[in-house]
Short mmCIF file of C-alpha atoms in Angstrom, two decimals:
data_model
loop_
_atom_site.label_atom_id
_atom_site.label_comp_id
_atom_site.label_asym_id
_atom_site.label_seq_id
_atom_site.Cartn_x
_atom_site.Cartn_y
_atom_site.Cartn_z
CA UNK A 695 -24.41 -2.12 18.99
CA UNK A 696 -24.19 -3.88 15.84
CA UNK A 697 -20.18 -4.19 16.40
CA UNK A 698 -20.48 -6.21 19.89
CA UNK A 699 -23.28 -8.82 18.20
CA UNK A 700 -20.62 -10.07 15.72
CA UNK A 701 -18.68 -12.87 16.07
CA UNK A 702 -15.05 -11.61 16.72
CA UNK A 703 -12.31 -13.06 14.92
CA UNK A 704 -9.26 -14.66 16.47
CA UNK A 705 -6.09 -13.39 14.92
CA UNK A 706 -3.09 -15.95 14.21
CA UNK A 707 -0.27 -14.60 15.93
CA UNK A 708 3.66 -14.48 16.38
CA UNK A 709 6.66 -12.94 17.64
CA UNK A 710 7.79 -10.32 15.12
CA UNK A 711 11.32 -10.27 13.09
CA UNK A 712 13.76 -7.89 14.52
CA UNK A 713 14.59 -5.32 12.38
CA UNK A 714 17.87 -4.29 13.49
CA UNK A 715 20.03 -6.65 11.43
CA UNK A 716 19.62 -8.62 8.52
CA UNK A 717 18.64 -12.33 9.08
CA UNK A 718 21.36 -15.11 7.53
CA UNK A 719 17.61 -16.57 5.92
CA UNK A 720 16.58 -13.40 4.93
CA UNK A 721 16.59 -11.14 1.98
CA UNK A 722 16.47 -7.58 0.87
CA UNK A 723 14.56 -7.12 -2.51
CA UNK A 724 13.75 -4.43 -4.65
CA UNK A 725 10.39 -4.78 -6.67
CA UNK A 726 10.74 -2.91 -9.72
CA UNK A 727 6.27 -2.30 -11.02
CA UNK A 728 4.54 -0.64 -13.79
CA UNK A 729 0.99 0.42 -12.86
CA UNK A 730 -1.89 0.73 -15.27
CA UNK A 731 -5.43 2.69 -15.42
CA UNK A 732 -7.15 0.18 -17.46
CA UNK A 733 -9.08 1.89 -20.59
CA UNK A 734 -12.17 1.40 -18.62
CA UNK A 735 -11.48 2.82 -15.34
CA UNK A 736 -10.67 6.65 -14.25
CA UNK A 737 -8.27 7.17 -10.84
CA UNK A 738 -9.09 9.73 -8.11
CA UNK A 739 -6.36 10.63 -6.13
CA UNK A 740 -7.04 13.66 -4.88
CA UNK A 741 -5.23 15.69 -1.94
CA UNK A 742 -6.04 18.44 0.51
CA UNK A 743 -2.22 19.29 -0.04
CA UNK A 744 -2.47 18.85 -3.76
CA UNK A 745 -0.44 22.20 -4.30
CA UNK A 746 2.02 22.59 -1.68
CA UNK A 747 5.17 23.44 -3.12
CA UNK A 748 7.45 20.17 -2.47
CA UNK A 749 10.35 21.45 -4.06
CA UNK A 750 10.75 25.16 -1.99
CA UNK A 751 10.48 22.61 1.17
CA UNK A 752 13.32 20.08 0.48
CA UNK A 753 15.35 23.47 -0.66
CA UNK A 754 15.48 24.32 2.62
CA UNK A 755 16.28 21.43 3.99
CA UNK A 756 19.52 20.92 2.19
CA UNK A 757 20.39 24.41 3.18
CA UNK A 758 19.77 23.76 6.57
CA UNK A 759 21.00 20.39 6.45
CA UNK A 760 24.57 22.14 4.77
CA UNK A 761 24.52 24.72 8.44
CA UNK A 762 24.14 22.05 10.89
CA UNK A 763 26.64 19.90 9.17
CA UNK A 764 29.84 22.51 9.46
CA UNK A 765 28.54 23.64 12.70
CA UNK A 766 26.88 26.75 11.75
CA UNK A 767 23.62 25.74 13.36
CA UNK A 768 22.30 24.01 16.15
CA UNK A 769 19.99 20.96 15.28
CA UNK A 770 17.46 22.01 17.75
CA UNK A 771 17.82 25.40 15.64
CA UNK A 772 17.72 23.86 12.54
CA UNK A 773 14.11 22.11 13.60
CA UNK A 774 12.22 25.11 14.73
CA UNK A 775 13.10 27.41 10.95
CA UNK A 776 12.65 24.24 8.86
CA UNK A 777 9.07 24.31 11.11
CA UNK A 778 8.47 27.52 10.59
CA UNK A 779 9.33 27.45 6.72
CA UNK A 780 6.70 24.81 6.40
CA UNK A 781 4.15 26.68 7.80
CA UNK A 782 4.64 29.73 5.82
CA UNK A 783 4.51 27.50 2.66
CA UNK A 784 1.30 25.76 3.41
CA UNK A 785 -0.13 29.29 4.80
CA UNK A 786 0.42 30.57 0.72
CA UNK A 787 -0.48 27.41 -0.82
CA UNK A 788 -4.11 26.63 -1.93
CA UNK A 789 -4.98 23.45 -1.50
CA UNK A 790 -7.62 21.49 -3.03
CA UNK A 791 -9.59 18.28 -2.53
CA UNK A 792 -10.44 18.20 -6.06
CA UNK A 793 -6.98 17.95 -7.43
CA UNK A 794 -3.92 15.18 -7.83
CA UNK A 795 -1.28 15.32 -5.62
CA UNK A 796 1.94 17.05 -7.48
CA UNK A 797 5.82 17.18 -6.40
CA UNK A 798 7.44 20.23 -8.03
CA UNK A 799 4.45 20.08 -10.92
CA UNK A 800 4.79 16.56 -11.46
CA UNK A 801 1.21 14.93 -11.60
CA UNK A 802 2.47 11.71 -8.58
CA UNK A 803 0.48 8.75 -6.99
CA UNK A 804 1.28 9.17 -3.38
CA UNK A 805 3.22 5.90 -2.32
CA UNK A 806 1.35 6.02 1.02
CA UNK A 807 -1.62 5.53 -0.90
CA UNK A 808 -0.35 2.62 -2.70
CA UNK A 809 0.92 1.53 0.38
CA UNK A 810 -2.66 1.57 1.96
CA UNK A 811 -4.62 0.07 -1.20
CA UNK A 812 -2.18 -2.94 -0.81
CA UNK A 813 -1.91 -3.55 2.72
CA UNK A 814 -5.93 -3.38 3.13
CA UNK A 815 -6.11 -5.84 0.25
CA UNK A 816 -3.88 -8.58 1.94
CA UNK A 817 -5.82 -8.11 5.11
CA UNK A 818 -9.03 -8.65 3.50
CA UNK A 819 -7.95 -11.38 1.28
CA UNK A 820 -6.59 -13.21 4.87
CA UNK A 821 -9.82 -13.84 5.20
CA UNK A 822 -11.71 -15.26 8.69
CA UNK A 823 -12.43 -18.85 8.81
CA UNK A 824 -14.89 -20.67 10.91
CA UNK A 825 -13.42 -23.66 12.98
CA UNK A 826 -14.28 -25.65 16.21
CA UNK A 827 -13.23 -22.70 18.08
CA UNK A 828 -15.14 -19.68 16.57
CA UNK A 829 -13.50 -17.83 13.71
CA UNK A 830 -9.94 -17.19 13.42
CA UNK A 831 -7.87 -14.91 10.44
CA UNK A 832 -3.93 -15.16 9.49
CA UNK A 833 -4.54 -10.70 9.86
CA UNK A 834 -6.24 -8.22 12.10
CA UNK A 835 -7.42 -4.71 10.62
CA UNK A 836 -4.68 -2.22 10.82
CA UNK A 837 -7.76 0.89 11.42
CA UNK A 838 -9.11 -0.17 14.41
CA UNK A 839 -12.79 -0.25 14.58
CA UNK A 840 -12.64 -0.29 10.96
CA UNK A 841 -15.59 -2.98 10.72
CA UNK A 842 -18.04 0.03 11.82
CA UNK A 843 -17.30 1.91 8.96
CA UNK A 844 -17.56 -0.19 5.66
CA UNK A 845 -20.22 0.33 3.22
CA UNK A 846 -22.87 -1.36 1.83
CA UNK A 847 -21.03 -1.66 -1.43
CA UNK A 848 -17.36 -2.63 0.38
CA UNK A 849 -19.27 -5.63 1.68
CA UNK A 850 -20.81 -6.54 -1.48
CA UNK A 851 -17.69 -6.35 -2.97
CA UNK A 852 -15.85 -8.56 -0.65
CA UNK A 853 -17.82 -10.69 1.74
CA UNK A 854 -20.28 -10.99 4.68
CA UNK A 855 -17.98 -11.60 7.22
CA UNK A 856 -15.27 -8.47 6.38
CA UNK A 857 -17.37 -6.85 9.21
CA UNK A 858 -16.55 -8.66 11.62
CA UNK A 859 -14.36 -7.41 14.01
CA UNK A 860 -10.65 -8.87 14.67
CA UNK A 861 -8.09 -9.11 17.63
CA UNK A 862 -5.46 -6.20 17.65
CA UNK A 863 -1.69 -7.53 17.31
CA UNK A 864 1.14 -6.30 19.71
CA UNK A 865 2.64 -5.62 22.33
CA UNK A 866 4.86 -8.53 21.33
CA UNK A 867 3.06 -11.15 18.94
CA UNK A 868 1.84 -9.73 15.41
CA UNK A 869 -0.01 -11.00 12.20
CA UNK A 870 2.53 -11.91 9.24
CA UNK A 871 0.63 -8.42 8.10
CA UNK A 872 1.66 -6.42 10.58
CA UNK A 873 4.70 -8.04 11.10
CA UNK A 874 5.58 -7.02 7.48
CA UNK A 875 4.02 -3.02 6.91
CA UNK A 876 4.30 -2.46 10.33
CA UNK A 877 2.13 -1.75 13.73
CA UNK A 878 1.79 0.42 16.25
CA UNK A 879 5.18 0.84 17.95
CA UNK A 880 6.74 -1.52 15.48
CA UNK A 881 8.35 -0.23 12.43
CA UNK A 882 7.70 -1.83 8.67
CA UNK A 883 9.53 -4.06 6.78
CA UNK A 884 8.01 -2.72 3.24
CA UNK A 885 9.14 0.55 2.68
CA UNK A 886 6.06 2.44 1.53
CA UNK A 887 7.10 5.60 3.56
CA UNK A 888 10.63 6.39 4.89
CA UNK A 889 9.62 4.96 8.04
CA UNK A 890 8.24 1.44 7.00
CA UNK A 891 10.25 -2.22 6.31
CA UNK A 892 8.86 -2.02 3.01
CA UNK A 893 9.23 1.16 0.77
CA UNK A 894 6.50 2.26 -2.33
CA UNK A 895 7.94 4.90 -4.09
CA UNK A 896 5.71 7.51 -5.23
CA UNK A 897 4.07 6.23 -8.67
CA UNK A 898 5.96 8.30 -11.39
CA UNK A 899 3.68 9.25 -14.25
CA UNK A 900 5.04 7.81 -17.60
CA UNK A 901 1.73 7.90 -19.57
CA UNK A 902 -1.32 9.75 -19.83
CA UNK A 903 -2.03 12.28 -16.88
CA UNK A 904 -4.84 14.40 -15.11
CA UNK A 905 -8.11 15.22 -16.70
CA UNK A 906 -10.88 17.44 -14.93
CA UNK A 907 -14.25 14.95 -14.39
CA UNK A 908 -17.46 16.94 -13.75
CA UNK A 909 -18.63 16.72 -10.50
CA UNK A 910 -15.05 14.95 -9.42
CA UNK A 911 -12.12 17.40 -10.20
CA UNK A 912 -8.79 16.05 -11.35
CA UNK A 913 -8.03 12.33 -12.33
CA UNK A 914 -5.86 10.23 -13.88
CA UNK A 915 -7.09 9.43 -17.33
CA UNK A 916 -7.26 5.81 -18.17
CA UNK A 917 -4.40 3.99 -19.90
CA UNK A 918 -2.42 6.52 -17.76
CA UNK A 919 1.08 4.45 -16.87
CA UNK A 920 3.22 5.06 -13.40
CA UNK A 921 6.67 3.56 -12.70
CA UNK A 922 6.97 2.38 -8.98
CA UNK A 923 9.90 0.29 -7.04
CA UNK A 924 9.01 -1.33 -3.63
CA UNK A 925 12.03 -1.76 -1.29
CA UNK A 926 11.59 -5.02 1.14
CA UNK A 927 13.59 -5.43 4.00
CA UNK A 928 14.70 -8.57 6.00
CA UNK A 929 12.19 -10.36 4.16
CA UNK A 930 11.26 -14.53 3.04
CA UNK A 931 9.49 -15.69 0.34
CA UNK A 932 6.71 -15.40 2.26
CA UNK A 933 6.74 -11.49 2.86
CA UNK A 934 6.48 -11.60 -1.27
CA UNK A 935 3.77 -13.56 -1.14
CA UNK A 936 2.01 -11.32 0.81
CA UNK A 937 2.95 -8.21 -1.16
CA UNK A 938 2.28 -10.34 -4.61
CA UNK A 939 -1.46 -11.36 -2.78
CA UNK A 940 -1.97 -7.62 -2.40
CA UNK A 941 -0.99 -6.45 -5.77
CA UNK A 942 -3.07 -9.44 -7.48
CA UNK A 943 0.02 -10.76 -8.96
CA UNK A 944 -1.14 -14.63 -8.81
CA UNK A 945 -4.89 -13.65 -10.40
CA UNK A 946 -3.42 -10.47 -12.38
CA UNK A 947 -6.85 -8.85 -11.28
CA UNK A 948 -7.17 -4.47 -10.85
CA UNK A 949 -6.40 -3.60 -7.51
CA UNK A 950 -8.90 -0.89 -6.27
CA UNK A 951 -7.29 2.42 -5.47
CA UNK A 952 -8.42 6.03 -4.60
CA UNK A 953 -11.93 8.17 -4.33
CA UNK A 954 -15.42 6.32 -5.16
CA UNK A 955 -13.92 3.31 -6.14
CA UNK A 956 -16.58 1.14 -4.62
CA UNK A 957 -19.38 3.44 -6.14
CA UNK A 958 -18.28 2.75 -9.61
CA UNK A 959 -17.29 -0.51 -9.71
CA UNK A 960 -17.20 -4.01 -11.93
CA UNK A 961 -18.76 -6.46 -9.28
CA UNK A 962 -21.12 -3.43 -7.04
CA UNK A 963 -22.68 -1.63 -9.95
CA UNK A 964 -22.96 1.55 -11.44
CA UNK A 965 -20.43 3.40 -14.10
CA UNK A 966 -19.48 7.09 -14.42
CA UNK A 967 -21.31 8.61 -17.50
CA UNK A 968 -22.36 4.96 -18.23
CA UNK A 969 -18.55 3.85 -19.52
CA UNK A 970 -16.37 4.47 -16.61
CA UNK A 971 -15.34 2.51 -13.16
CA UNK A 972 -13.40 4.35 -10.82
CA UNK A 973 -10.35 3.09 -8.85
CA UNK A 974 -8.89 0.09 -10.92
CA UNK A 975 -5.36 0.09 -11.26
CA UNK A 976 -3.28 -3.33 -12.32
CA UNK A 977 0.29 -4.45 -11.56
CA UNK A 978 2.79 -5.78 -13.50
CA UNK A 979 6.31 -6.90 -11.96
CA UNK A 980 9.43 -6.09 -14.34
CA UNK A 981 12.07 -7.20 -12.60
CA UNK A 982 13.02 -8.33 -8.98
CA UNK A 983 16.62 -7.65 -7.52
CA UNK A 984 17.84 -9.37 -4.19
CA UNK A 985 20.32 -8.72 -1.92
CA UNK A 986 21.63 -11.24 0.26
CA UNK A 987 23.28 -10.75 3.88
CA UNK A 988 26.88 -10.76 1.98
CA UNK A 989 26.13 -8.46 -0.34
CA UNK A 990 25.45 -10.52 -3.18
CA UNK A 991 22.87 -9.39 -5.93
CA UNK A 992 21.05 -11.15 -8.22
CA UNK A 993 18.79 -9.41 -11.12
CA UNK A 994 15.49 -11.25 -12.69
CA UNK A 995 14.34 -9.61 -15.39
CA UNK A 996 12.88 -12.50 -17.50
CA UNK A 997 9.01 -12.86 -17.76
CA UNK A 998 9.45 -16.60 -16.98
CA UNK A 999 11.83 -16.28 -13.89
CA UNK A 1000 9.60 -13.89 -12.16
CA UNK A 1001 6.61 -15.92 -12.89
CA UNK A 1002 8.61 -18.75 -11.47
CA UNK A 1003 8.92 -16.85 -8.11
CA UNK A 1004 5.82 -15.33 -8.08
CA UNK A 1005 4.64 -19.50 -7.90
CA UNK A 1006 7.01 -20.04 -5.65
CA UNK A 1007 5.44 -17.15 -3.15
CA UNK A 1008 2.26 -18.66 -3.67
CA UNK A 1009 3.26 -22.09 -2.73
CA UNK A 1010 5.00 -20.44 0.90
CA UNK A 1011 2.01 -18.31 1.57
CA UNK A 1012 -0.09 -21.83 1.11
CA UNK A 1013 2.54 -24.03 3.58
CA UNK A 1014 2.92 -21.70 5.81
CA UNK A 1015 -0.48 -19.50 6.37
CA UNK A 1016 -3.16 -22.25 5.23
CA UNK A 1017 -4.13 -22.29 1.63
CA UNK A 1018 -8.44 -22.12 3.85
CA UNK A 1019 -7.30 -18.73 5.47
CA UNK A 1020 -6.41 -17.11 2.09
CA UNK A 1021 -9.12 -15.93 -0.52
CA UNK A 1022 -6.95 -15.93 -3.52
CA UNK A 1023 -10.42 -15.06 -5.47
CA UNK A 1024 -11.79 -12.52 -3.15
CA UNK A 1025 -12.02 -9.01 -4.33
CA UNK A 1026 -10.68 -10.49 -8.50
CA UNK A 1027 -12.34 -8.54 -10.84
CA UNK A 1028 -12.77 -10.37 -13.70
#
């Protein structure tokens, strides 16, 4: 009931870049991160497949993969034991919602979950804006009737009108947000997954690790340090703007990431044990490599050249989306 008495929001809209070549004015870039628990903050990442054995799986895929290449095995086959292999190792697993996801033992921070954190931070920070015409936003919500089921402390955190409900993009015009990670029935350009236009790796541990929380289970302990490379495809200075808007790169602001993160947290309230927030995580971009249609690279590694076009982003996104339709501040911890 309360969903049909709000305003709904108007979603700027376009027809979407083809992804099966790569534009002459496009680029493919590879952002290389480092990710950081700040000192004050724990991460829950926890997984219901937190203990599957990753490494057994892709074993027998390569196997598999080796028959079907030299003819030994059908692919049709090959599908139904690399099905059946998966079941028997999730049948003998024991998984648990209280622990961090792992790849062969290796503590990871699932780049689908990075992915997510990101994406629903751009959408949010396109925020809706009241004109002649009712309100209108440069993104819908990628979870559909996702205004129903925000909290209390999600709107506090953001603002009054994040429940409002938006447009859905497709069949044929999208947001620059969907047009970017991806929609139903149209693939990504930001590889967070192998089926997205833009790729997050998995966050690689390189300091700290898992600690047991009462009450909580496993989390990352803070000043804990991943590694993480995003792969863009057929992408503008504008698809890094949004990406840089969603990992706070012009505010350098903690993104918020993982389990009760809006329970224990700067701007809502409340601290774990009285110290501890939950869910902050920062970004910092090392170095940027693009590839151009000939094949061309070209490496920035120096702080000032990557600030340079992380200005330069900002300036697009401003030009080209409406500097009124983007919250720069919204959701900055300070």
């Amino acid at each position: 009931m309360q969903g049909r008495q709000l305003p709904r929001v108007r979603v700027k809209r376009r027809s979407y870049t083809d992804r099966s070549f790569l534009h002459p004015n496009r680029r493919n870039y590879l952002l290389k991160f480092e990710m950081e628990v700040p000192e004050n903050s724990y991460l829950l990442t926890s997984s219901g497949l937190s203990k599957l054995d990753y490494s057994k799986l892709e074993r027998k895929f390569k196997e598999i993969l080796r028959k079907v290449s030299s003819g030994k095995e059908d692919i049709r086959r090959a599908a139904q034991i690399l099905e059946k292999h998966f079941d028997e190792i999730r049948r003998s697993s024991s998984p648990s919602r209280n622990e961090i996801p792992r790849y062969d033992d290796v503590a990871i921070l699932p780049g689908s979950s990075i992915k997510g954190a990101v994406r629903s931070r751009v959408e949010y920070k396109l925020k809706p804006v009241k004109t002649s015409k009712g309100y209108e936003s440069a993104s819908c919500y990628s979870v559909v009737g996702q205004y129903n089921t925000l909290s209390k402390a999600h709107m506090e955190f953001w603002y009054p009108e994040v429940i409002y409900p938006r447009e859905r993009c497709g069949p044929k015009e999208f947001c620059v947000v969907c047009d970017l990670f991806g929609s139903q029935g149209l693939g990504s350009r930001v590889y967070f997954s192998l089926r997205s236009r833009v790729y997050f790796s998995d966050g690689i541990l390189m300091k700290g690790g898992p600690v047991r929380l009462d009450g909580y289970g496993e989390a990352f302990s803070p000043g804990s340090k991943f590694s993480l490379e995003v792969t863009c495809e057929n992408s503008t200075i504008l698809d890094l703007g949004l990406l840089f808007l969603g990992t706070e790169q012009f505010s350098g602001s903690p993104i918020l990431l993982g389990g009760r993160k809006y329970a224990f947290n700067p701007k809502t309230g409340g601290k774990y044990k009285n110290e501890y927030f939950f869910g902050l995580v920062t970004f910092k971009l090392k170095e940027i490599l693009e590839f151009e249609p000939n094949g061309k690279k070209e490496t920035i590694k120096e702080e000032k050249e990557i600030q340079e076009k992380i200005n330069e982003a900002r300036k697009k996104l401003i030009q080209e989306i409406g500097e009124e339709y983007i919250g720069f501040e919204e959701g900055v911890i300070k």
